[in-house]
Amino acid sequence: MKKMIYADHAATTRLSEAAYQAMMKYLERDYANPSSLYSQSIYARRSLGEAREKIASLIGAKPQEIYFTSGGTESDNWALKGVVGAQPGKLRRIVTSSIEHHAILRPCAFLEEWGHEIVHIGVSREGEIDLPAFEKAMEEKPALASVMLANNEIGTIQPIAKLADLAHASQCLFHTDAVQAVGHIPVDVEGVGVDMLSASAHKFGGPKGIGFLYVREGVVLSPLHHGGAQERSFRAGTEDVASIVAMAAALEESCCHMEHTTAHLHELERIVLGEMDKSGIAYLRNGGSKKLPGLLSLSFPGQEGEKLLHRLDLLGVSISTGSACNSRETEISHVLRAIGLEEEYAKGTIRISLGAENTCEEVWALAKILKKVLGYL
Ligand code: PLP
């Protein structure tokens, strides 16, 4: 297979060396079930506790506030359904934004079918939530507000601390889907004051199929699924110790290098945008001024995002048209619709998401290939 330039880190990331090294011994040797009573399982149990402590310390939480899950989708589902399930029989109101990931929007639609009320708050052209509308929605005393920390398609970072404050002033719980943010921008649950936060390891160099939900002490959630007594009886199922340990190692590594990675990603962004500007290509960059580093949502009028993706693929570049979860759909994404992007631009939108591993040489090559595909070489 030819060497590809991977520029789709918002879809997933390569397993980091630290994560790989951390997980191997649990796959090969220390595979005992952490819930068993014999001495062999003590090591697995201890490693689970250490991973929990490490993750908690990296996001400003207490170890007992971290619940391991199978990833972002499960964490999001649990936060929403767990709040509703905590008061069975009571119809609840949930406030969310119109640009959430489907892992939020679809459970919301499911809850709506069960009679709960879902309120979607719009966003600006930059993707920032309509604050006055959010504040107004809080007057109705919803049970939960869920707004993502950073958007997976356009990268916009929301004013989470402000939103959490507004929610709390109305005795409303606040959840944030931080799947694109954790490991990439500083996240401190105490500092921003959220009640729940979802994260997923494969977005920051950890394995796929593992993540966590932070649940502030005192917040009552019903379990999403029932069974064994793992995760203090709130999340049944034998723990994937290898993946959990690897997730902790990956998060530690990402947080450790965050400042350096951010500077590197900004440099890479400058290369791509500089090349676009020099060649006079007409384009729009989506996402406003506060965005995830390395995420470039670019709209080219008169182009088709999917065609661009396939041509780039043929020339050795992996990018996305929107989020990976809806990459099979050719329709304009709900995020681009919500920001009010004109159809002509929306159709020609691609997402380039750069990662720490991308080199300047790769990004020069990517920009050259992109210009070629757009007919500017
Ligand atoms: N939330 C956001 C913002 C995402 O970007 C994704 C994945 O792309 C998810 C949730 C789902 O995470 P997972 O793939 O771990 O289920």
JSON list of N, CA and C in Angstrom, two decimals, residues 243-312:
[
{"chain": "A", "resi": 243, "resn": "SER", "atom": "N", "xyz": [-7.29, -1.89, 27.64]},
{"chain": "A", "resi": 243, "resn": "SER", "atom": "CA", "xyz": [-7.66, -0.64, 26.96]},
{"chain": "A", "resi": 243, "resn": "SER", "atom": "C", "xyz": [-7.74, 0.53, 27.93]},
{"chain": "A", "resi": 244, "resn": "ILE", "atom": "N", "xyz": [-8.19, 0.24, 29.14]},
{"chain": "A", "resi": 244, "resn": "ILE", "atom": "CA", "xyz": [-8.30, 1.32, 30.15]},
{"chain": "A", "resi": 244, "resn": "ILE", "atom": "C", "xyz": [-6.92, 1.85, 30.51]},
{"chain": "A", "resi": 245, "resn": "VAL", "atom": "N", "xyz": [-5.99, 0.92, 30.71]},
{"chain": "A", "resi": 245, "resn": "VAL", "atom": "CA", "xyz": [-4.62, 1.34, 31.06]},
{"chain": "A", "resi": 245, "resn": "VAL", "atom": "C", "xyz": [-4.00, 2.11, 29.89]},
{"chain": "A", "resi": 246, "resn": "ALA", "atom": "N", "xyz": [-4.28, 1.63, 28.67]},
{"chain": "A", "resi": 246, "resn": "ALA", "atom": "CA", "xyz": [-3.75, 2.30, 27.48]},
{"chain": "A", "resi": 246, "resn": "ALA", "atom": "C", "xyz": [-4.36, 3.70, 27.33]},
{"chain": "A", "resi": 247, "resn": "MET", "atom": "N", "xyz": [-5.66, 3.82, 27.65]},
{"chain": "A", "resi": 247, "resn": "MET", "atom": "CA", "xyz": [-6.32, 5.14, 27.56]},
{"chain": "A", "resi": 247, "resn": "MET", "atom": "C", "xyz": [-5.64, 6.12, 28.53]},
{"chain": "A", "resi": 248, "resn": "ALA", "atom": "N", "xyz": [-5.35, 5.65, 29.74]},
{"chain": "A", "resi": 248, "resn": "ALA", "atom": "CA", "xyz": [-4.70, 6.53, 30.72]},
{"chain": "A", "resi": 248, "resn": "ALA", "atom": "C", "xyz": [-3.32, 6.95, 30.22]},
{"chain": "A", "resi": 249, "resn": "ALA", "atom": "N", "xyz": [-2.59, 6.01, 29.63]},
{"chain": "A", "resi": 249, "resn": "ALA", "atom": "CA", "xyz": [-1.24, 6.33, 29.13]},
{"chain": "A", "resi": 249, "resn": "ALA", "atom": "C", "xyz": [-1.32, 7.33, 27.99]},
{"chain": "A", "resi": 250, "resn": "ALA", "atom": "N", "xyz": [-2.30, 7.12, 27.09]},
{"chain": "A", "resi": 250, "resn": "ALA", "atom": "CA", "xyz": [-2.45, 8.02, 25.94]},
{"chain": "A", "resi": 250, "resn": "ALA", "atom": "C", "xyz": [-2.84, 9.42, 26.39]},
{"chain": "A", "resi": 251, "resn": "LEU", "atom": "N", "xyz": [-3.72, 9.49, 27.38]},
{"chain": "A", "resi": 251, "resn": "LEU", "atom": "CA", "xyz": [-4.17, 10.82, 27.84]},
{"chain": "A", "resi": 251, "resn": "LEU", "atom": "C", "xyz": [-3.02, 11.56, 28.53]},
{"chain": "A", "resi": 252, "resn": "GLU", "atom": "N", "xyz": [-2.26, 10.80, 29.30]},
{"chain": "A", "resi": 252, "resn": "GLU", "atom": "CA", "xyz": [-1.12, 11.43, 29.97]},
{"chain": "A", "resi": 252, "resn": "GLU", "atom": "C", "xyz": [-0.14, 12.00, 28.95]},
{"chain": "A", "resi": 253, "resn": "GLU", "atom": "N", "xyz": [0.12, 11.21, 27.91]},
{"chain": "A", "resi": 253, "resn": "GLU", "atom": "CA", "xyz": [1.06, 11.65, 26.88]},
{"chain": "A", "resi": 253, "resn": "GLU", "atom": "C", "xyz": [0.52, 12.88, 26.14]},
{"chain": "A", "resi": 254, "resn": "SER", "atom": "N", "xyz": [-0.77, 12.84, 25.77]},
{"chain": "A", "resi": 254, "resn": "SER", "atom": "CA", "xyz": [-1.34, 13.98, 25.04]},
{"chain": "A", "resi": 254, "resn": "SER", "atom": "C", "xyz": [-1.31, 15.25, 25.89]},
{"chain": "A", "resi": 255, "resn": "CYS", "atom": "N", "xyz": [-1.67, 15.11, 27.17]},
{"chain": "A", "resi": 255, "resn": "CYS", "atom": "CA", "xyz": [-1.71, 16.30, 28.04]},
{"chain": "A", "resi": 255, "resn": "CYS", "atom": "C", "xyz": [-0.30, 16.85, 28.24]},
{"chain": "A", "resi": 256, "resn": "CYS", "atom": "N", "xyz": [0.64, 15.94, 28.36]},
{"chain": "A", "resi": 256, "resn": "CYS", "atom": "CA", "xyz": [2.03, 16.32, 28.59]},
{"chain": "A", "resi": 256, "resn": "CYS", "atom": "C", "xyz": [2.58, 17.15, 27.42]},
{"chain": "A", "resi": 257, "resn": "HIS", "atom": "N", "xyz": [2.19, 16.76, 26.19]},
{"chain": "A", "resi": 257, "resn": "HIS", "atom": "CA", "xyz": [2.73, 17.42, 24.99]},
{"chain": "A", "resi": 257, "resn": "HIS", "atom": "C", "xyz": [1.77, 18.46, 24.40]},
{"chain": "A", "resi": 258, "resn": "MET", "atom": "N", "xyz": [0.70, 18.76, 25.12]},
{"chain": "A", "resi": 258, "resn": "MET", "atom": "CA", "xyz": [-0.37, 19.57, 24.54]},
{"chain": "A", "resi": 258, "resn": "MET", "atom": "C", "xyz": [0.10, 20.93, 24.01]},
{"chain": "A", "resi": 259, "resn": "GLU", "atom": "N", "xyz": [0.91, 21.60, 24.81]},
{"chain": "A", "resi": 259, "resn": "GLU", "atom": "CA", "xyz": [1.33, 22.95, 24.42]},
{"chain": "A", "resi": 259, "resn": "GLU", "atom": "C", "xyz": [2.15, 22.90, 23.13]},
{"chain": "A", "resi": 260, "resn": "HIS", "atom": "N", "xyz": [3.07, 21.96, 23.10]},
{"chain": "A", "resi": 260, "resn": "HIS", "atom": "CA", "xyz": [3.95, 21.80, 21.95]},
{"chain": "A", "resi": 260, "resn": "HIS", "atom": "C", "xyz": [3.13, 21.38, 20.72]},
{"chain": "A", "resi": 261, "resn": "THR", "atom": "N", "xyz": [2.21, 20.42, 20.92]},
{"chain": "A", "resi": 261, "resn": "THR", "atom": "CA", "xyz": [1.38, 19.94, 19.81]},
{"chain": "A", "resi": 261, "resn": "THR", "atom": "C", "xyz": [0.53, 21.08, 19.24]},
{"chain": "A", "resi": 262, "resn": "THR", "atom": "N", "xyz": [-0.03, 21.89, 20.14]},
{"chain": "A", "resi": 262, "resn": "THR", "atom": "CA", "xyz": [-0.89, 23.00, 19.68]},
{"chain": "A", "resi": 262, "resn": "THR", "atom": "C", "xyz": [-0.09, 23.97, 18.80]},
{"chain": "A", "resi": 263, "resn": "ALA", "atom": "N", "xyz": [1.12, 24.29, 19.23]},
{"chain": "A", "resi": 263, "resn": "ALA", "atom": "CA", "xyz": [1.95, 25.21, 18.44]},
{"chain": "A", "resi": 263, "resn": "ALA", "atom": "C", "xyz": [2.26, 24.58, 17.08]},
{"chain": "A", "resi": 264, "resn": "HIS", "atom": "N", "xyz": [2.58, 23.29, 17.09]},
{"chain": "A", "resi": 264, "resn": "HIS", "atom": "CA", "xyz": [2.89, 22.58, 15.85]},
{"chain": "A", "resi": 264, "resn": "HIS", "atom": "C", "xyz": [1.68, 22.58, 14.90]},
{"chain": "A", "resi": 265, "resn": "LEU", "atom": "N", "xyz": [0.49, 22.32, 15.47]},
{"chain": "A", "resi": 265, "resn": "LEU", "atom": "CA", "xyz": [-0.72, 22.26, 14.64]},
{"chain": "A", "resi": 265, "resn": "LEU", "atom": "C", "xyz": [-1.05, 23.63, 14.04]},
{"chain": "A", "resi": 266, "resn": "HIS", "atom": "N", "xyz": [-0.81, 24.68, 14.82]},
{"chain": "A", "resi": 266, "resn": "HIS", "atom": "CA", "xyz": [-1.06, 26.02, 14.28]},
{"chain": "A", "resi": 266, "resn": "HIS", "atom": "C", "xyz": [-0.10, 26.31, 13.12]},
{"chain": "A", "resi": 267, "resn": "GLU", "atom": "N", "xyz": [1.11, 25.83, 13.24]},
{"chain": "A", "resi": 267, "resn": "GLU", "atom": "CA", "xyz": [2.09, 26.00, 12.17]},
{"chain": "A", "resi": 267, "resn": "GLU", "atom": "C", "xyz": [1.62, 25.25, 10.91]},
{"chain": "A", "resi": 268, "resn": "LEU", "atom": "N", "xyz": [1.14, 24.03, 11.11]},
{"chain": "A", "resi": 268, "resn": "LEU", "atom": "CA", "xyz": [0.65, 23.23, 9.97]},
{"chain": "A", "resi": 268, "resn": "LEU", "atom": "C", "xyz": [-0.57, 23.89, 9.31]},
{"chain": "A", "resi": 269, "resn": "GLU", "atom": "N", "xyz": [-1.44, 24.45, 10.14]},
{"chain": "A", "resi": 269, "resn": "GLU", "atom": "CA", "xyz": [-2.62, 25.16, 9.60]},
{"chain": "A", "resi": 269, "resn": "GLU", "atom": "C", "xyz": [-2.17, 26.31, 8.72]},
{"chain": "A", "resi": 270, "resn": "ARG", "atom": "N", "xyz": [-1.15, 27.04, 9.22]},
{"chain": "A", "resi": 270, "resn": "ARG", "atom": "CA", "xyz": [-0.65, 28.20, 8.46]},
{"chain": "A", "resi": 270, "resn": "ARG", "atom": "C", "xyz": [-0.14, 27.77, 7.09]},
{"chain": "A", "resi": 271, "resn": "ILE", "atom": "N", "xyz": [0.51, 26.61, 7.03]},
{"chain": "A", "resi": 271, "resn": "ILE", "atom": "CA", "xyz": [1.04, 26.13, 5.75]},
{"chain": "A", "resi": 271, "resn": "ILE", "atom": "C", "xyz": [-0.11, 25.91, 4.77]},
{"chain": "A", "resi": 272, "resn": "VAL", "atom": "N", "xyz": [-1.13, 25.19, 5.21]},
{"chain": "A", "resi": 272, "resn": "VAL", "atom": "CA", "xyz": [-2.25, 24.87, 4.30]},
{"chain": "A", "resi": 272, "resn": "VAL", "atom": "C", "xyz": [-2.94, 26.16, 3.85]},
{"chain": "A", "resi": 273, "resn": "LEU", "atom": "N", "xyz": [-3.29, 27.00, 4.83]},
{"chain": "A", "resi": 273, "resn": "LEU", "atom": "CA", "xyz": [-4.04, 28.21, 4.49]},
{"chain": "A", "resi": 273, "resn": "LEU", "atom": "C", "xyz": [-3.19, 29.16, 3.65]},
{"chain": "A", "resi": 274, "resn": "GLY", "atom": "N", "xyz": [-1.90, 29.25, 3.97]},
{"chain": "A", "resi": 274, "resn": "GLY", "atom": "CA", "xyz": [-0.99, 30.11, 3.21]},
{"chain": "A", "resi": 274, "resn": "GLY", "atom": "C", "xyz": [-0.96, 29.68, 1.76]},
{"chain": "A", "resi": 275, "resn": "GLU", "atom": "N", "xyz": [-0.88, 28.39, 1.51]},
{"chain": "A", "resi": 275, "resn": "GLU", "atom": "CA", "xyz": [-0.84, 27.88, 0.14]},
{"chain": "A", "resi": 275, "resn": "GLU", "atom": "C", "xyz": [-2.16, 28.17, -0.59]},
{"chain": "A", "resi": 276, "resn": "MET", "atom": "N", "xyz": [-3.28, 28.01, 0.14]},
{"chain": "A", "resi": 276, "resn": "MET", "atom": "CA", "xyz": [-4.59, 28.30, -0.46]},
{"chain": "A", "resi": 276, "resn": "MET", "atom": "C", "xyz": [-4.65, 29.78, -0.87]},
{"chain": "A", "resi": 277, "resn": "ASP", "atom": "N", "xyz": [-4.23, 30.62, 0.07]},
{"chain": "A", "resi": 277, "resn": "ASP", "atom": "CA", "xyz": [-4.31, 32.06, -0.18]},
{"chain": "A", "resi": 277, "resn": "ASP", "atom": "C", "xyz": [-3.41, 32.49, -1.34]},
{"chain": "A", "resi": 278, "resn": "LYS", "atom": "N", "xyz": [-2.19, 31.92, -1.36]},
{"chain": "A", "resi": 278, "resn": "LYS", "atom": "CA", "xyz": [-1.23, 32.29, -2.42]},
{"chain": "A", "resi": 278, "resn": "LYS", "atom": "C", "xyz": [-1.77, 31.96, -3.81]},
{"chain": "A", "resi": 279, "resn": "SER", "atom": "N", "xyz": [-2.49, 30.85, -3.91]},
{"chain": "A", "resi": 279, "resn": "SER", "atom": "CA", "xyz": [-2.92, 30.44, -5.25]},
{"chain": "A", "resi": 279, "resn": "SER", "atom": "C", "xyz": [-4.27, 31.06, -5.64]},
{"chain": "A", "resi": 280, "resn": "GLY", "atom": "N", "xyz": [-4.82, 31.87, -4.76]},
{"chain": "A", "resi": 280, "resn": "GLY", "atom": "CA", "xyz": [-6.05, 32.59, -5.11]},
{"chain": "A", "resi": 280, "resn": "GLY", "atom": "C", "xyz": [-7.30, 31.71, -5.15]},
{"chain": "A", "resi": 281, "resn": "ILE", "atom": "N", "xyz": [-7.25, 30.56, -4.51]},
{"chain": "A", "resi": 281, "resn": "ILE", "atom": "CA", "xyz": [-8.41, 29.67, -4.48]},
{"chain": "A", "resi": 281, "resn": "ILE", "atom": "C", "xyz": [-9.50, 30.31, -3.62]},
{"chain": "A", "resi": 282, "resn": "ALA", "atom": "N", "xyz": [-10.74, 30.29, -4.12]},
{"chain": "A", "resi": 282, "resn": "ALA", "atom": "CA", "xyz": [-11.85, 30.83, -3.32]},
{"chain": "A", "resi": 282, "resn": "ALA", "atom": "C", "xyz": [-12.25, 29.76, -2.31]},
{"chain": "A", "resi": 283, "resn": "TYR", "atom": "N", "xyz": [-12.27, 30.13, -1.04]},
{"chain": "A", "resi": 283, "resn": "TYR", "atom": "CA", "xyz": [-12.70, 29.17, -0.01]},
{"chain": "A", "resi": 283, "resn": "TYR", "atom": "C", "xyz": [-13.14, 29.92, 1.24]},
{"chain": "A", "resi": 284, "resn": "LEU", "atom": "N", "xyz": [-13.87, 29.21, 2.08]},
{"chain": "A", "resi": 284, "resn": "LEU", "atom": "CA", "xyz": [-14.26, 29.75, 3.39]},
{"chain": "A", "resi": 284, "resn": "LEU", "atom": "C", "xyz": [-13.74, 28.79, 4.43]},
{"chain": "A", "resi": 285, "resn": "ARG", "atom": "N", "xyz": [-13.25, 29.32, 5.56]},
{"chain": "A", "resi": 285, "resn": "ARG", "atom": "CA", "xyz": [-12.91, 28.42, 6.66]},
{"chain": "A", "resi": 285, "resn": "ARG", "atom": "C", "xyz": [-14.02, 28.54, 7.71]},
{"chain": "A", "resi": 286, "resn": "ASN", "atom": "N", "xyz": [-14.60, 27.44, 8.10]},
{"chain": "A", "resi": 286, "resn": "ASN", "atom": "CA", "xyz": [-15.70, 27.47, 9.07]},
{"chain": "A", "resi": 286, "resn": "ASN", "atom": "C", "xyz": [-15.18, 27.32, 10.50]},
{"chain": "A", "resi": 287, "resn": "GLY", "atom": "N", "xyz": [-16.00, 27.78, 11.45]},
{"chain": "A", "resi": 287, "resn": "GLY", "atom": "CA", "xyz": [-15.68, 27.48, 12.85]},
{"chain": "A", "resi": 287, "resn": "GLY", "atom": "C", "xyz": [-15.36, 28.65, 13.76]},
{"chain": "A", "resi": 288, "resn": "GLY", "atom": "N", "xyz": [-15.32, 29.88, 13.24]},
{"chain": "A", "resi": 288, "resn": "GLY", "atom": "CA", "xyz": [-15.11, 31.04, 14.12]},
{"chain": "A", "resi": 288, "resn": "GLY", "atom": "C", "xyz": [-13.69, 31.15, 14.64]},
{"chain": "A", "resi": 289, "resn": "SER", "atom": "N", "xyz": [-13.52, 31.98, 15.68]},
{"chain": "A", "resi": 289, "resn": "SER", "atom": "CA", "xyz": [-12.15, 32.28, 16.13]},
{"chain": "A", "resi": 289, "resn": "SER", "atom": "C", "xyz": [-11.65, 31.32, 17.20]},
{"chain": "A", "resi": 290, "resn": "LYS", "atom": "N", "xyz": [-12.55, 30.71, 17.97]},
{"chain": "A", "resi": 290, "resn": "LYS", "atom": "CA", "xyz": [-12.11, 29.77, 19.03]},
{"chain": "A", "resi": 290, "resn": "LYS", "atom": "C", "xyz": [-12.36, 28.36, 18.55]},
{"chain": "A", "resi": 291, "resn": "LYS", "atom": "N", "xyz": [-11.29, 27.73, 18.05]},
{"chain": "A", "resi": 291, "resn": "LYS", "atom": "CA", "xyz": [-11.46, 26.41, 17.41]},
{"chain": "A", "resi": 291, "resn": "LYS", "atom": "C", "xyz": [-10.43, 25.42, 17.92]},
{"chain": "A", "resi": 292, "resn": "LEU", "atom": "N", "xyz": [-10.70, 24.17, 17.63]},
{"chain": "A", "resi": 292, "resn": "LEU", "atom": "CA", "xyz": [-9.74, 23.11, 17.95]},
{"chain": "A", "resi": 292, "resn": "LEU", "atom": "C", "xyz": [-8.50, 23.30, 17.07]},
{"chain": "A", "resi": 293, "resn": "PRO", "atom": "N", "xyz": [-7.31, 23.16, 17.64]},
{"chain": "A", "resi": 293, "resn": "PRO", "atom": "CA", "xyz": [-6.11, 23.29, 16.81]},
{"chain": "A", "resi": 293, "resn": "PRO", "atom": "C", "xyz": [-6.02, 22.14, 15.81]},
{"chain": "A", "resi": 294, "resn": "GLY", "atom": "N", "xyz": [-5.66, 22.46, 14.57]},
{"chain": "A", "resi": 294, "resn": "GLY", "atom": "CA", "xyz": [-5.45, 21.43, 13.55]},
{"chain": "A", "resi": 294, "resn": "GLY", "atom": "C", "xyz": [-6.68, 21.05, 12.77]},
{"chain": "A", "resi": 295, "resn": "LEU", "atom": "N", "xyz": [-7.84, 21.57, 13.16]},
{"chain": "A", "resi": 295, "resn": "LEU", "atom": "CA", "xyz": [-9.07, 21.20, 12.43]},
{"chain": "A", "resi": 295, "resn": "LEU", "atom": "C", "xyz": [-9.42, 22.30, 11.43]},
{"chain": "A", "resi": 296, "resn": "LEU", "atom": "N", "xyz": [-9.40, 21.92, 10.17]},
{"chain": "A", "resi": 296, "resn": "LEU", "atom": "CA", "xyz": [-9.70, 22.89, 9.10]},
{"chain": "A", "resi": 296, "resn": "LEU", "atom": "C", "xyz": [-10.94, 22.42, 8.36]},
{"chain": "A", "resi": 297, "resn": "SER", "atom": "N", "xyz": [-12.04, 23.12, 8.58]},
{"chain": "A", "resi": 297, "resn": "SER", "atom": "CA", "xyz": [-13.26, 22.84, 7.82]},
{"chain": "A", "resi": 297, "resn": "SER", "atom": "C", "xyz": [-13.27, 23.87, 6.70]},
{"chain": "A", "resi": 298, "resn": "LEU", "atom": "N", "xyz": [-13.01, 23.41, 5.48]},
{"chain": "A", "resi": 298, "resn": "LEU", "atom": "CA", "xyz": [-12.87, 24.34, 4.35]},
{"chain": "A", "resi": 298, "resn": "LEU", "atom": "C", "xyz": [-13.98, 24.10, 3.34]},
{"chain": "A", "resi": 299, "resn": "SER", "atom": "N", "xyz": [-14.60, 25.20, 2.91]},
{"chain": "A", "resi": 299, "resn": "SER", "atom": "CA", "xyz": [-15.69, 25.10, 1.94]},
{"chain": "A", "resi": 299, "resn": "SER", "atom": "C", "xyz": [-15.26, 25.76, 0.64]},
{"chain": "A", "resi": 300, "resn": "PHE", "atom": "N", "xyz": [-15.35, 24.99, -0.44]},
{"chain": "A", "resi": 300, "resn": "PHE", "atom": "CA", "xyz": [-14.95, 25.48, -1.77]},
{"chain": "A", "resi": 300, "resn": "PHE", "atom": "C", "xyz": [-16.20, 25.61, -2.64]},
{"chain": "A", "resi": 301, "resn": "PRO", "atom": "N", "xyz": [-16.57, 26.84, -3.01]},
{"chain": "A", "resi": 301, "resn": "PRO", "atom": "CA", "xyz": [-17.81, 27.01, -3.80]},
{"chain": "A", "resi": 301, "resn": "PRO", "atom": "C", "xyz": [-17.70, 26.29, -5.14]},
{"chain": "A", "resi": 302, "resn": "GLY", "atom": "N", "xyz": [-18.82, 25.68, -5.53]},
{"chain": "A", "resi": 302, "resn": "GLY", "atom": "CA", "xyz": [-18.86, 25.02, -6.84]},
{"chain": "A", "resi": 302, "resn": "GLY", "atom": "C", "xyz": [-18.21, 23.64, -6.86]},
{"chain": "A", "resi": 303, "resn": "GLN", "atom": "N", "xyz": [-17.71, 23.17, -5.72]},
{"chain": "A", "resi": 303, "resn": "GLN", "atom": "CA", "xyz": [-17.09, 21.85, -5.66]},
{"chain": "A", "resi": 303, "resn": "GLN", "atom": "C", "xyz": [-18.01, 20.87, -4.95]},
{"chain": "A", "resi": 304, "resn": "GLU", "atom": "N", "xyz": [-17.67, 19.59, -5.01]},
{"chain": "A", "resi": 304, "resn": "GLU", "atom": "CA", "xyz": [-18.41, 18.59, -4.24]},
{"chain": "A", "resi": 304, "resn": "GLU", "atom": "C", "xyz": [-17.46, 17.91, -3.28]},
{"chain": "A", "resi": 305, "resn": "GLY", "atom": "N", "xyz": [-17.77, 18.02, -1.99]},
{"chain": "A", "resi": 305, "resn": "GLY", "atom": "CA", "xyz": [-16.88, 17.50, -0.95]},
{"chain": "A", "resi": 305, "resn": "GLY", "atom": "C", "xyz": [-16.51, 16.04, -1.16]},
{"chain": "A", "resi": 306, "resn": "GLU", "atom": "N", "xyz": [-17.50, 15.26, -1.56]},
{"chain": "A", "resi": 306, "resn": "GLU", "atom": "CA", "xyz": [-17.23, 13.82, -1.70]},
{"chain": "A", "resi": 306, "resn": "GLU", "atom": "C", "xyz": [-16.28, 13.54, -2.86]},
{"chain": "A", "resi": 307, "resn": "LYS", "atom": "N", "xyz": [-16.47, 14.28, -3.94]},
{"chain": "A", "resi": 307, "resn": "LYS", "atom": "CA", "xyz": [-15.56, 14.09, -5.09]},
{"chain": "A", "resi": 307, "resn": "LYS", "atom": "C", "xyz": [-14.14, 14.49, -4.69]},
{"chain": "A", "resi": 308, "resn": "LEU", "atom": "N", "xyz": [-14.05, 15.60, -3.96]},
{"chain": "A", "resi": 308, "resn": "LEU", "atom": "CA", "xyz": [-12.71, 16.05, -3.52]},
{"chain": "A", "resi": 308, "resn": "LEU", "atom": "C", "xyz": [-12.06, 14.97, -2.67]},
{"chain": "A", "resi": 309, "resn": "LEU", "atom": "N", "xyz": [-12.87, 14.40, -1.75]},
{"chain": "A", "resi": 309, "resn": "LEU", "atom": "CA", "xyz": [-12.35, 13.35, -0.86]},
{"chain": "A", "resi": 309, "resn": "LEU", "atom": "C", "xyz": [-11.78, 12.18, -1.68]},
{"chain": "A", "resi": 310, "resn": "HIS", "atom": "N", "xyz": [-12.53, 11.73, -2.69]},
{"chain": "A", "resi": 310, "resn": "HIS", "atom": "CA", "xyz": [-12.07, 10.57, -3.46]},
{"chain": "A", "resi": 310, "resn": "HIS", "atom": "C", "xyz": [-10.85, 10.90, -4.30]},
{"chain": "A", "resi": 311, "resn": "ARG", "atom": "N", "xyz": [-10.82, 12.10, -4.85]},
{"chain": "A", "resi": 311, "resn": "ARG", "atom": "CA", "xyz": [-9.64, 12.48, -5.66]},
{"chain": "A", "resi": 311, "resn": "ARG", "atom": "C", "xyz": [-8.41, 12.59, -4.76]},
{"chain": "A", "resi": 312, "resn": "LEU", "atom": "N", "xyz": [-8.61, 13.17, -3.57]},
{"chain": "A", "resi": 312, "resn": "LEU", "atom": "CA", "xyz": [-7.48, 13.29, -2.63]},
{"chain": "A", "resi": 312, "resn": "LEU", "atom": "C", "xyz": [-7.01, 11.90, -2.20]}
]
